[in-house]
mmCIF file of C-alpha atoms in Angstrom:
data_model
loop_
_atom_site.group_PDB
_atom_site.id
_atom_site.type_symbol
_atom_site.label_atom_id
_atom_site.label_comp_id
_atom_site.label_asym_id
_atom_site.label_seq_id
_atom_site.Cartn_x
_atom_site.Cartn_y
_atom_site.Cartn_z
ATOM 1 C CA UNK A 22 24.442 8.127 -7.527
ATOM 2 C CA UNK A 23 22.407 5.332 -9.095
ATOM 3 C CA UNK A 24 24.297 2.338 -10.458
ATOM 4 C CA UNK A 25 24.083 1.848 -14.225
ATOM 5 C CA UNK A 26 21.889 -1.021 -15.373
ATOM 6 C CA UNK A 27 20.968 -2.990 -18.457
ATOM 7 C CA UNK A 28 18.222 -1.730 -20.785
ATOM 8 C CA UNK A 29 17.610 -5.251 -22.081
ATOM 9 C CA UNK A 30 16.577 -6.401 -18.615
ATOM 10 C CA UNK A 31 14.178 -3.442 -18.421
ATOM 11 C CA UNK A 32 12.540 -4.488 -21.681
ATOM 12 C CA UNK A 33 12.251 -8.108 -20.494
ATOM 13 C CA UNK A 34 10.664 -6.882 -17.276
ATOM 14 C CA UNK A 35 8.134 -4.893 -19.319
ATOM 15 C CA UNK A 36 7.145 -8.072 -21.205
ATOM 16 C CA UNK A 37 6.405 -9.851 -17.914
ATOM 17 C CA UNK A 38 4.499 -6.804 -16.737
ATOM 18 C CA UNK A 39 2.394 -6.714 -19.899
ATOM 19 C CA UNK A 40 1.432 -10.372 -19.447
ATOM 20 C CA UNK A 41 0.455 -9.791 -15.834
ATOM 21 C CA UNK A 42 -1.672 -6.795 -16.802
ATOM 22 C CA UNK A 43 -3.574 -8.902 -19.353
ATOM 23 C CA UNK A 44 -4.205 -11.730 -16.871
ATOM 24 C CA UNK A 45 -5.229 -9.314 -14.157
ATOM 25 C CA UNK A 46 -7.233 -7.049 -16.501
ATOM 26 C CA UNK A 47 -5.399 -4.013 -15.146
ATOM 27 C CA UNK A 48 -6.525 -0.535 -16.256
ATOM 28 C CA UNK A 49 -5.043 0.760 -19.517
ATOM 29 C CA UNK A 50 -3.858 3.899 -17.724
ATOM 30 C CA UNK A 51 -1.287 1.705 -15.933
ATOM 31 C CA UNK A 52 0.429 0.641 -19.182
ATOM 32 C CA UNK A 53 4.174 1.187 -19.507
ATOM 33 C CA UNK A 54 5.648 3.420 -22.201
ATOM 34 C CA UNK A 55 8.762 2.588 -24.296
ATOM 35 C CA UNK A 56 11.986 3.214 -22.357
ATOM 36 C CA UNK A 57 9.799 3.701 -19.309
ATOM 37 C CA UNK A 58 12.687 3.474 -16.844
ATOM 38 C CA UNK A 59 14.211 6.756 -18.077
ATOM 39 C CA UNK A 60 11.340 8.643 -16.448
ATOM 40 C CA UNK A 61 12.317 7.474 -12.939
ATOM 41 C CA UNK A 62 13.645 10.421 -10.887
ATOM 42 C CA UNK A 63 17.439 10.374 -10.291
ATOM 43 C CA UNK A 64 17.074 9.777 -6.548
ATOM 44 C CA UNK A 65 14.464 7.020 -6.865
ATOM 45 C CA UNK A 66 14.384 3.287 -7.566
ATOM 46 C CA UNK A 67 11.872 0.504 -8.148
ATOM 47 C CA UNK A 68 12.551 -3.019 -6.860
ATOM 48 C CA UNK A 69 10.549 -5.940 -8.267
ATOM 49 C CA UNK A 70 10.962 -9.297 -6.533
ATOM 50 C CA UNK A 71 10.512 -12.696 -8.182
ATOM 51 C CA UNK A 72 11.247 -15.178 -5.357
ATOM 52 C CA UNK A 73 11.531 -18.945 -5.586
ATOM 53 C CA UNK A 74 12.283 -21.743 -3.132
ATOM 54 C CA UNK A 75 15.627 -22.324 -4.862
ATOM 55 C CA UNK A 76 16.471 -18.638 -4.863
ATOM 56 C CA UNK A 77 14.987 -16.039 -7.164
ATOM 57 C CA UNK A 78 15.635 -12.640 -8.643
ATOM 58 C CA UNK A 79 15.218 -8.987 -7.827
ATOM 59 C CA UNK A 80 15.139 -6.332 -10.534
ATOM 60 C CA UNK A 81 16.438 -2.967 -9.315
ATOM 61 C CA UNK A 82 15.318 -0.290 -11.762
ATOM 62 C CA UNK A 83 16.592 3.293 -11.888
ATOM 63 C CA UNK A 84 16.788 5.919 -14.633
ATOM 64 C CA UNK A 85 20.126 4.319 -15.596
ATOM 65 C CA UNK A 86 18.534 0.968 -16.412
ATOM 66 C CA UNK A 87 17.804 -2.332 -14.706
ATOM 67 C CA UNK A 88 20.092 -4.453 -12.548
ATOM 68 C CA UNK A 89 19.313 -8.127 -11.995
ATOM 69 C CA UNK A 90 20.245 -9.356 -8.520
ATOM 70 C CA UNK A 91 20.324 -13.051 -7.626
ATOM 71 C CA UNK A 92 18.562 -13.835 -4.354
ATOM 72 C CA UNK A 93 19.636 -16.603 -1.984
ATOM 73 C CA UNK A 94 17.541 -19.663 -1.297
ATOM 74 C CA UNK A 95 14.510 -18.814 0.817
ATOM 75 C CA UNK A 96 14.014 -21.470 3.481
ATOM 76 C CA UNK A 97 10.488 -21.203 4.791
ATOM 77 C CA UNK A 98 9.061 -23.029 7.787
ATOM 78 C CA UNK A 99 6.120 -25.422 7.486
ATOM 79 C CA UNK A 100 3.695 -22.477 7.706
ATOM 80 C CA UNK A 101 5.762 -20.553 5.117
ATOM 81 C CA UNK A 102 7.058 -18.054 7.662
ATOM 82 C CA UNK A 103 10.461 -16.504 8.334
ATOM 83 C CA UNK A 104 11.519 -13.983 10.941
ATOM 84 C CA UNK A 105 12.345 -10.392 9.998
ATOM 85 C CA UNK A 106 16.116 -10.869 10.180
ATOM 86 C CA UNK A 107 15.929 -13.860 7.831
ATOM 87 C CA UNK A 108 13.836 -11.856 5.375
ATOM 88 C CA UNK A 109 16.366 -9.046 5.574
ATOM 89 C CA UNK A 110 19.195 -11.436 4.690
ATOM 90 C CA UNK A 111 17.218 -12.990 1.846
ATOM 91 C CA UNK A 112 15.668 -9.890 0.280
ATOM 92 C CA UNK A 113 17.132 -6.603 1.422
ATOM 93 C CA UNK A 114 20.838 -7.295 1.937
ATOM 94 C CA UNK A 115 21.458 -8.488 -1.681
ATOM 95 C CA UNK A 116 19.942 -5.342 -3.233
ATOM 96 C CA UNK A 117 21.413 -2.660 -0.947
ATOM 97 C CA UNK A 118 24.532 -2.074 -3.151
ATOM 98 C CA UNK A 119 22.295 -1.473 -6.174
ATOM 99 C CA UNK A 120 20.286 1.164 -4.285
ATOM 100 C CA UNK A 121 23.212 3.492 -3.610
ATOM 101 C CA UNK A 122 21.988 7.098 -3.678
ATOM 102 C CA UNK A 123 18.290 6.187 -3.800
ATOM 103 C CA UNK A 124 16.200 8.315 -1.443
ATOM 104 C CA UNK A 125 12.838 6.921 -2.580
ATOM 105 C CA UNK A 126 12.123 3.241 -3.204
ATOM 106 C CA UNK A 127 8.980 1.520 -4.452
ATOM 107 C CA UNK A 128 8.809 -2.246 -3.842
ATOM 108 C CA UNK A 129 6.734 -4.641 -5.929
ATOM 109 C CA UNK A 130 6.657 -7.687 -3.617
ATOM 110 C CA UNK A 131 5.770 -10.302 -6.199
ATOM 111 C CA UNK A 132 4.068 -13.650 -5.546
ATOM 112 C CA UNK A 133 4.391 -15.120 -2.031
ATOM 113 C CA UNK A 134 6.009 -12.023 -0.475
ATOM 114 C CA UNK A 135 2.895 -10.086 0.487
ATOM 115 C CA UNK A 136 3.222 -11.381 4.052
ATOM 116 C CA UNK A 137 6.635 -9.747 4.427
ATOM 117 C CA UNK A 138 6.646 -6.534 6.445
ATOM 118 C CA UNK A 139 9.061 -4.534 4.288
ATOM 119 C CA UNK A 140 8.439 -1.535 6.544
ATOM 120 C CA UNK A 141 9.769 -3.516 9.493
ATOM 121 C CA UNK A 142 12.998 -4.734 7.856
ATOM 122 C CA UNK A 143 16.231 -3.380 9.297
ATOM 123 C CA UNK A 144 18.263 -1.330 6.856
ATOM 124 C CA UNK A 145 21.935 -0.417 7.097
ATOM 125 C CA UNK A 146 21.643 1.559 10.332
ATOM 126 C CA UNK A 147 17.984 1.473 11.400
ATOM 127 C CA UNK A 148 14.533 0.506 10.075
ATOM 128 C CA UNK A 149 14.696 0.633 6.268
ATOM 129 C CA UNK A 150 11.520 2.748 5.983
ATOM 130 C CA UNK A 151 13.195 5.330 8.245
ATOM 131 C CA UNK A 152 16.204 5.480 5.905
ATOM 132 C CA UNK A 153 14.330 5.891 2.607
ATOM 133 C CA UNK A 154 10.869 7.064 1.597
ATOM 134 C CA UNK A 155 9.428 3.574 1.085
ATOM 135 C CA UNK A 156 6.174 2.491 -0.538
ATOM 136 C CA UNK A 157 4.683 -0.626 -2.128
ATOM 137 C CA UNK A 158 2.986 -1.045 -5.488
ATOM 138 C CA UNK A 159 0.988 -3.950 -6.942
ATOM 139 C CA UNK A 160 2.862 -3.685 -10.246
ATOM 140 C CA UNK A 161 5.582 -1.742 -12.042
ATOM 141 C CA UNK A 162 2.885 -0.135 -14.168
ATOM 142 C CA UNK A 163 1.273 1.312 -11.066
ATOM 143 C CA UNK A 164 4.635 2.325 -9.610
ATOM 144 C CA UNK A 165 5.259 4.404 -12.765
ATOM 145 C CA UNK A 166 1.811 6.003 -12.737
ATOM 146 C CA UNK A 167 1.863 9.791 -12.965
ATOM 147 C CA UNK A 168 0.055 10.700 -9.773
ATOM 148 C CA UNK A 169 -0.003 13.629 -7.401
ATOM 149 C CA UNK A 170 -1.711 14.054 -4.063
ATOM 150 C CA UNK A 171 -4.450 16.663 -4.175
ATOM 151 C CA UNK A 172 -4.418 19.455 -1.569
ATOM 152 C CA UNK A 173 -5.813 17.865 1.576
ATOM 153 C CA UNK A 174 -8.769 20.186 2.016
ATOM 154 C CA UNK A 175 -11.869 18.017 2.396
ATOM 155 C CA UNK A 176 -12.105 14.813 4.459
ATOM 156 C CA UNK A 177 -14.638 12.012 4.683
ATOM 157 C CA UNK A 178 -14.311 10.119 7.969
ATOM 158 C CA UNK A 179 -15.988 6.791 8.759
ATOM 159 C CA UNK A 180 -15.798 5.797 12.432
ATOM 160 C CA UNK A 181 -17.286 3.008 14.544
ATOM 161 C CA UNK A 182 -20.315 2.092 12.414
ATOM 162 C CA UNK A 183 -23.299 0.380 14.013
ATOM 163 C CA UNK A 184 -22.845 -3.191 12.811
ATOM 164 C CA UNK A 185 -25.925 -4.430 14.707
ATOM 165 C CA UNK A 186 -23.818 -6.674 16.915
ATOM 166 C CA UNK A 187 -21.829 -8.326 14.145
ATOM 167 C CA UNK A 188 -18.549 -6.795 15.352
ATOM 168 C CA UNK A 189 -17.322 -5.111 18.556
ATOM 169 C CA UNK A 190 -17.681 -1.340 18.794
ATOM 170 C CA UNK A 191 -14.544 0.749 18.241
ATOM 171 C CA UNK A 192 -14.694 3.315 21.019
ATOM 172 C CA UNK A 193 -11.209 4.744 20.483
ATOM 173 C CA UNK A 194 -11.996 5.302 16.805
ATOM 174 C CA UNK A 195 -14.570 7.962 17.681
ATOM 175 C CA UNK A 196 -12.013 10.124 19.495
ATOM 176 C CA UNK A 197 -9.534 9.704 16.669
ATOM 177 C CA UNK A 198 -12.191 10.687 14.153
ATOM 178 C CA UNK A 199 -12.880 13.906 16.032
ATOM 179 C CA UNK A 200 -9.156 14.676 16.074
ATOM 180 C CA UNK A 201 -8.830 14.036 12.342
ATOM 181 C CA UNK A 202 -11.906 16.145 11.622
ATOM 182 C CA UNK A 203 -10.316 19.059 13.456
ATOM 183 C CA UNK A 204 -7.463 19.161 10.927
ATOM 184 C CA UNK A 205 -9.778 20.222 8.132
ATOM 185 C CA UNK A 206 -11.915 23.270 7.439
ATOM 186 C CA UNK A 207 -14.283 20.994 5.564
ATOM 187 C CA UNK A 208 -14.967 17.471 6.754
ATOM 188 C CA UNK A 209 -17.830 15.052 7.151
ATOM 189 C CA UNK A 210 -17.835 12.403 9.860
ATOM 190 C CA UNK A 211 -20.122 9.391 9.562
ATOM 191 C CA UNK A 212 -20.330 7.400 12.789
ATOM 192 C CA UNK A 213 -22.688 4.859 14.290
ATOM 193 C CA UNK A 214 -25.883 4.424 12.276
ATOM 194 C CA UNK A 215 -24.837 7.272 9.928
ATOM 195 C CA UNK A 216 -21.934 5.246 8.523
ATOM 196 C CA UNK A 217 -23.934 3.619 5.741
ATOM 197 C CA UNK A 218 -22.816 2.462 2.326
ATOM 198 C CA UNK A 219 -24.873 5.069 0.444
ATOM 199 C CA UNK A 220 -23.657 7.943 2.643
ATOM 200 C CA UNK A 221 -20.056 6.856 2.206
ATOM 201 C CA UNK A 222 -20.266 6.557 -1.579
ATOM 202 C CA UNK A 223 -21.907 9.977 -1.825
ATOM 203 C CA UNK A 224 -19.296 11.634 0.391
ATOM 204 C CA UNK A 225 -16.331 10.163 -1.489
ATOM 205 C CA UNK A 226 -17.091 12.215 -4.594
ATOM 206 C CA UNK A 227 -15.858 15.409 -2.947
ATOM 207 C CA UNK A 228 -13.246 14.045 -0.520
ATOM 208 C CA UNK A 229 -9.493 14.511 -0.837
ATOM 209 C CA UNK A 230 -8.989 12.298 2.218
ATOM 210 C CA UNK A 231 -10.879 9.110 3.024
ATOM 211 C CA UNK A 232 -10.241 8.130 6.654
ATOM 212 C CA UNK A 233 -11.682 4.771 7.664
ATOM 213 C CA UNK A 234 -11.784 3.600 11.287
ATOM 214 C CA UNK A 235 -13.936 0.486 11.203
ATOM 215 C CA UNK A 236 -13.652 -3.277 10.769
ATOM 216 C CA UNK A 237 -12.585 -4.976 7.557
ATOM 217 C CA UNK A 238 -12.835 -8.619 6.523
ATOM 218 C CA UNK A 239 -10.364 -10.358 4.214
ATOM 219 C CA UNK A 240 -11.787 -13.466 2.536
ATOM 220 C CA UNK A 241 -8.995 -15.951 1.842
ATOM 221 C CA UNK A 242 -11.266 -18.298 -0.134
ATOM 222 C CA UNK A 243 -13.156 -15.595 -2.087
ATOM 223 C CA UNK A 244 -10.861 -12.539 -2.213
ATOM 224 C CA UNK A 245 -13.255 -10.419 -4.280
ATOM 225 C CA UNK A 246 -15.740 -10.743 -1.392
ATOM 226 C CA UNK A 247 -13.343 -9.060 1.066
ATOM 227 C CA UNK A 248 -15.173 -6.096 2.516
ATOM 228 C CA UNK A 249 -15.246 -2.867 4.480
ATOM 229 C CA UNK A 250 -17.724 -3.243 7.338
ATOM 230 C CA UNK A 251 -20.388 -0.520 7.509
ATOM 231 C CA UNK A 252 -23.611 0.092 9.408
ATOM 232 C CA UNK A 253 -26.311 -2.534 9.000
ATOM 233 C CA UNK A 254 -26.127 -6.197 8.047
ATOM 234 C CA UNK A 255 -23.587 -8.141 5.965
ATOM 235 C CA UNK A 256 -25.387 -7.106 2.789
ATOM 236 C CA UNK A 257 -24.774 -3.446 3.599
ATOM 237 C CA UNK A 258 -20.985 -3.781 3.659
ATOM 238 C CA UNK A 259 -18.806 -2.647 0.744
ATOM 239 C CA UNK A 260 -17.017 -5.492 -1.062
ATOM 240 C CA UNK A 261 -13.711 -5.357 -2.934
ATOM 241 C CA UNK A 262 -15.311 -5.976 -6.321
ATOM 242 C CA UNK A 263 -17.639 -2.987 -5.722
ATOM 243 C CA UNK A 264 -14.891 -0.750 -4.350
ATOM 244 C CA UNK A 265 -13.170 -0.754 -7.737
ATOM 245 C CA UNK A 266 -16.244 0.874 -9.322
ATOM 246 C CA UNK A 267 -16.482 3.729 -6.824
ATOM 247 C CA UNK A 268 -16.332 7.342 -8.004
ATOM 248 C CA UNK A 269 -13.450 9.070 -6.226
ATOM 249 C CA UNK A 270 -11.778 12.439 -6.559
ATOM 250 C CA UNK A 271 -8.465 12.445 -8.540
ATOM 251 C CA UNK A 272 -5.449 12.706 -6.252
ATOM 252 C CA UNK A 273 -7.320 11.543 -3.154
ATOM 253 C CA UNK A 274 -5.646 9.516 -0.383
ATOM 254 C CA UNK A 275 -7.157 6.705 1.706
ATOM 255 C CA UNK A 276 -6.237 5.907 5.322
ATOM 256 C CA UNK A 277 -7.523 2.466 6.299
ATOM 257 C CA UNK A 278 -7.229 2.111 10.077
ATOM 258 C CA UNK A 279 -8.791 -1.360 9.951
ATOM 259 C CA UNK A 280 -7.588 -4.951 10.125
ATOM 260 C CA UNK A 281 -5.892 -6.601 7.128
ATOM 261 C CA UNK A 282 -6.772 -3.852 4.629
ATOM 262 C CA UNK A 283 -3.407 -4.169 2.868
ATOM 263 C CA UNK A 284 -3.107 -7.945 3.325
ATOM 264 C CA UNK A 285 -3.387 -9.939 0.115
ATOM 265 C CA UNK A 286 -5.546 -12.979 -0.575
ATOM 266 C CA UNK A 287 -5.466 -15.158 -3.666
ATOM 267 C CA UNK A 288 -2.515 -16.406 -5.697
ATOM 268 C CA UNK A 289 -0.362 -14.967 -8.455
ATOM 269 C CA UNK A 290 -2.090 -12.508 -10.751
ATOM 270 C CA UNK A 291 -5.426 -13.268 -9.071
ATOM 271 C CA UNK A 292 -4.379 -11.513 -5.877
ATOM 272 C CA UNK A 293 -6.756 -9.135 -4.100
ATOM 273 C CA UNK A 294 -6.591 -6.732 -1.203
ATOM 274 C CA UNK A 295 -8.894 -3.930 -0.100
ATOM 275 C CA UNK A 296 -6.024 -1.469 -0.584
ATOM 276 C CA UNK A 297 -5.470 -2.734 -4.123
ATOM 277 C CA UNK A 298 -9.161 -2.307 -4.943
ATOM 278 C CA UNK A 299 -9.007 1.301 -3.755
ATOM 279 C CA UNK A 300 -5.999 1.926 -6.015
ATOM 280 C CA UNK A 301 -7.993 0.587 -8.948
ATOM 281 C CA UNK A 302 -10.822 2.948 -8.053
ATOM 282 C CA UNK A 303 -8.444 5.879 -8.547
ATOM 283 C CA UNK A 304 -6.898 6.752 -5.188
ATOM 284 C CA UNK A 305 -3.366 8.116 -5.570
ATOM 285 C CA UNK A 306 -2.152 6.460 -2.383
ATOM 286 C CA UNK A 307 -3.549 4.035 0.178
ATOM 287 C CA UNK A 308 -2.250 3.512 3.715
ATOM 288 C CA UNK A 309 -3.449 0.239 5.232
ATOM 289 C CA UNK A 310 -2.395 -2.651 7.453
ATOM 290 C CA UNK A 311 -1.188 -6.150 6.658
ATOM 291 C CA UNK A 312 -2.293 -7.514 10.037
ATOM 292 C CA UNK A 313 -5.004 -7.046 12.689
ATOM 293 C CA UNK A 314 -5.077 -3.506 14.097
ATOM 294 C CA UNK A 315 -5.599 -2.740 17.786
ATOM 295 C CA UNK A 316 -8.227 -0.074 18.396
ATOM 296 C CA UNK A 317 -6.456 2.880 19.982
ATOM 297 C CA UNK A 318 -2.734 2.045 20.100
ATOM 298 C CA UNK A 319 -2.246 1.226 16.413
ATOM 299 C CA UNK A 320 -5.145 3.104 14.846
ATOM 300 C CA UNK A 321 -3.715 6.339 16.233
ATOM 301 C CA UNK A 322 -0.690 5.845 13.978
ATOM 302 C CA UNK A 323 -2.864 6.442 10.931
ATOM 303 C CA UNK A 324 -4.080 9.717 12.418
ATOM 304 C CA UNK A 325 -0.482 10.711 13.188
ATOM 305 C CA UNK A 326 0.544 10.098 9.561
ATOM 306 C CA UNK A 327 -2.350 12.154 8.256
ATOM 307 C CA UNK A 328 -1.450 14.959 10.652
ATOM 308 C CA UNK A 329 2.120 15.042 9.287
ATOM 309 C CA UNK A 330 0.875 15.149 5.707
ATOM 310 C CA UNK A 331 -1.654 17.869 6.443
ATOM 311 C CA UNK A 332 0.406 20.168 8.664
ATOM 312 C CA UNK A 333 3.769 19.842 6.892
ATOM 313 C CA UNK A 334 2.708 19.141 3.327
ATOM 314 C CA UNK A 335 4.587 15.824 3.137
ATOM 315 C CA UNK A 336 3.973 13.098 0.577
ATOM 316 C CA UNK A 337 2.788 9.811 2.154
ATOM 317 C CA UNK A 338 6.113 7.940 1.991
ATOM 318 C CA UNK A 339 8.011 10.935 3.393
ATOM 319 C CA UNK A 340 5.502 11.291 6.226
ATOM 320 C CA UNK A 341 5.891 7.598 7.061
ATOM 321 C CA UNK A 342 9.684 7.924 7.100
ATOM 322 C CA UNK A 343 9.388 10.918 9.408
ATOM 323 C CA UNK A 344 7.006 9.083 11.725
ATOM 324 C CA UNK A 345 9.275 6.041 11.974
ATOM 325 C CA UNK A 346 12.262 8.292 12.588
ATOM 326 C CA UNK A 347 10.377 9.812 15.512
ATOM 327 C CA UNK A 348 9.628 6.349 16.902
ATOM 328 C CA UNK A 349 6.010 5.356 16.375
ATOM 329 C CA UNK A 350 4.069 3.932 19.304
ATOM 330 C CA UNK A 351 2.865 0.885 17.392
ATOM 331 C CA UNK A 352 6.120 0.013 15.671
ATOM 332 C CA UNK A 353 6.727 -0.226 11.917
ATOM 333 C CA UNK A 354 5.049 -3.558 11.249
ATOM 334 C CA UNK A 355 1.442 -2.408 11.465
ATOM 335 C CA UNK A 356 1.318 -0.016 8.497
ATOM 336 C CA UNK A 357 1.805 -0.549 4.761
ATOM 337 C CA UNK A 358 1.749 2.220 2.155
ATOM 338 C CA UNK A 359 0.773 1.682 -1.473
ATOM 339 C CA UNK A 360 1.840 4.613 -3.633
ATOM 340 C CA UNK A 361 3.482 5.242 -7.019
ATOM 341 C CA UNK A 362 6.907 6.831 -7.369
ATOM 342 C CA UNK A 363 5.589 10.019 -8.987
ATOM 343 C CA UNK A 364 3.879 11.874 -6.166
#
């Protein structure tokens, strides 16, 4: 059973959220409604972190209200890193009592925590993401978005584009693409020279699943220039600022088996990631990676997740929990899921 919280804290959290939306120019469809927390399902919770060097706060929100949890001092190394056990002690351990009875949890990392692998943190008995259906969200507004996953009937698959020598070829991606294609009665696979920007944008209009097995580039200095690598030269790639204007099918899901697609660049409300840009474009859920992905060993995990969703009708966070419970080959640190709580 969820622990009762304070409605005043929920309203204060909504004020912060409204400011962030204005700074970030977030879509109006992400706006919160009055008494928004009452719409959270009884077995679900949202956790918003606001860390600081001298400590910080976590807001644990359920249908009962909002609990404010004081976080301990976060002692970072010179390169602002901590190991997973230290992150667990600083972030997860303080909030566990407030999450009693929660089967689904959406985490809003907050500034400076996008490097933390929440999916790799140890829970009470095992990996946290194997104990609860876990997902991330860029904001509370997105976490509360009314979204459903469309029937996974039509797939667009991008695999090993011909980058004209700019990047190494991804040989394992081709085999994975063929395996993914076989899950669907209707699918379109663009590989090699076929994997162009125009072909991809055209195919997305009818796709319920967008499966990407290519390279991606995160620009730390110019986050909006982060890009999905496609066939041709640099000018033929798809940049984050253009991704947000793509036409996509409502309820569609993106699988980004490429390096750093869920990793965030920029600071504060100016943060960017390729996954975040896809959410803005209208995808219901995005599965990406916060670190470099090894062609073959780790990219196959994305195909395994899609297979669970397709064959068993699981929502993304439930499929990820199932996969981690089975013991994934790549381990839990390579995948990050962005999805709202209503799926």
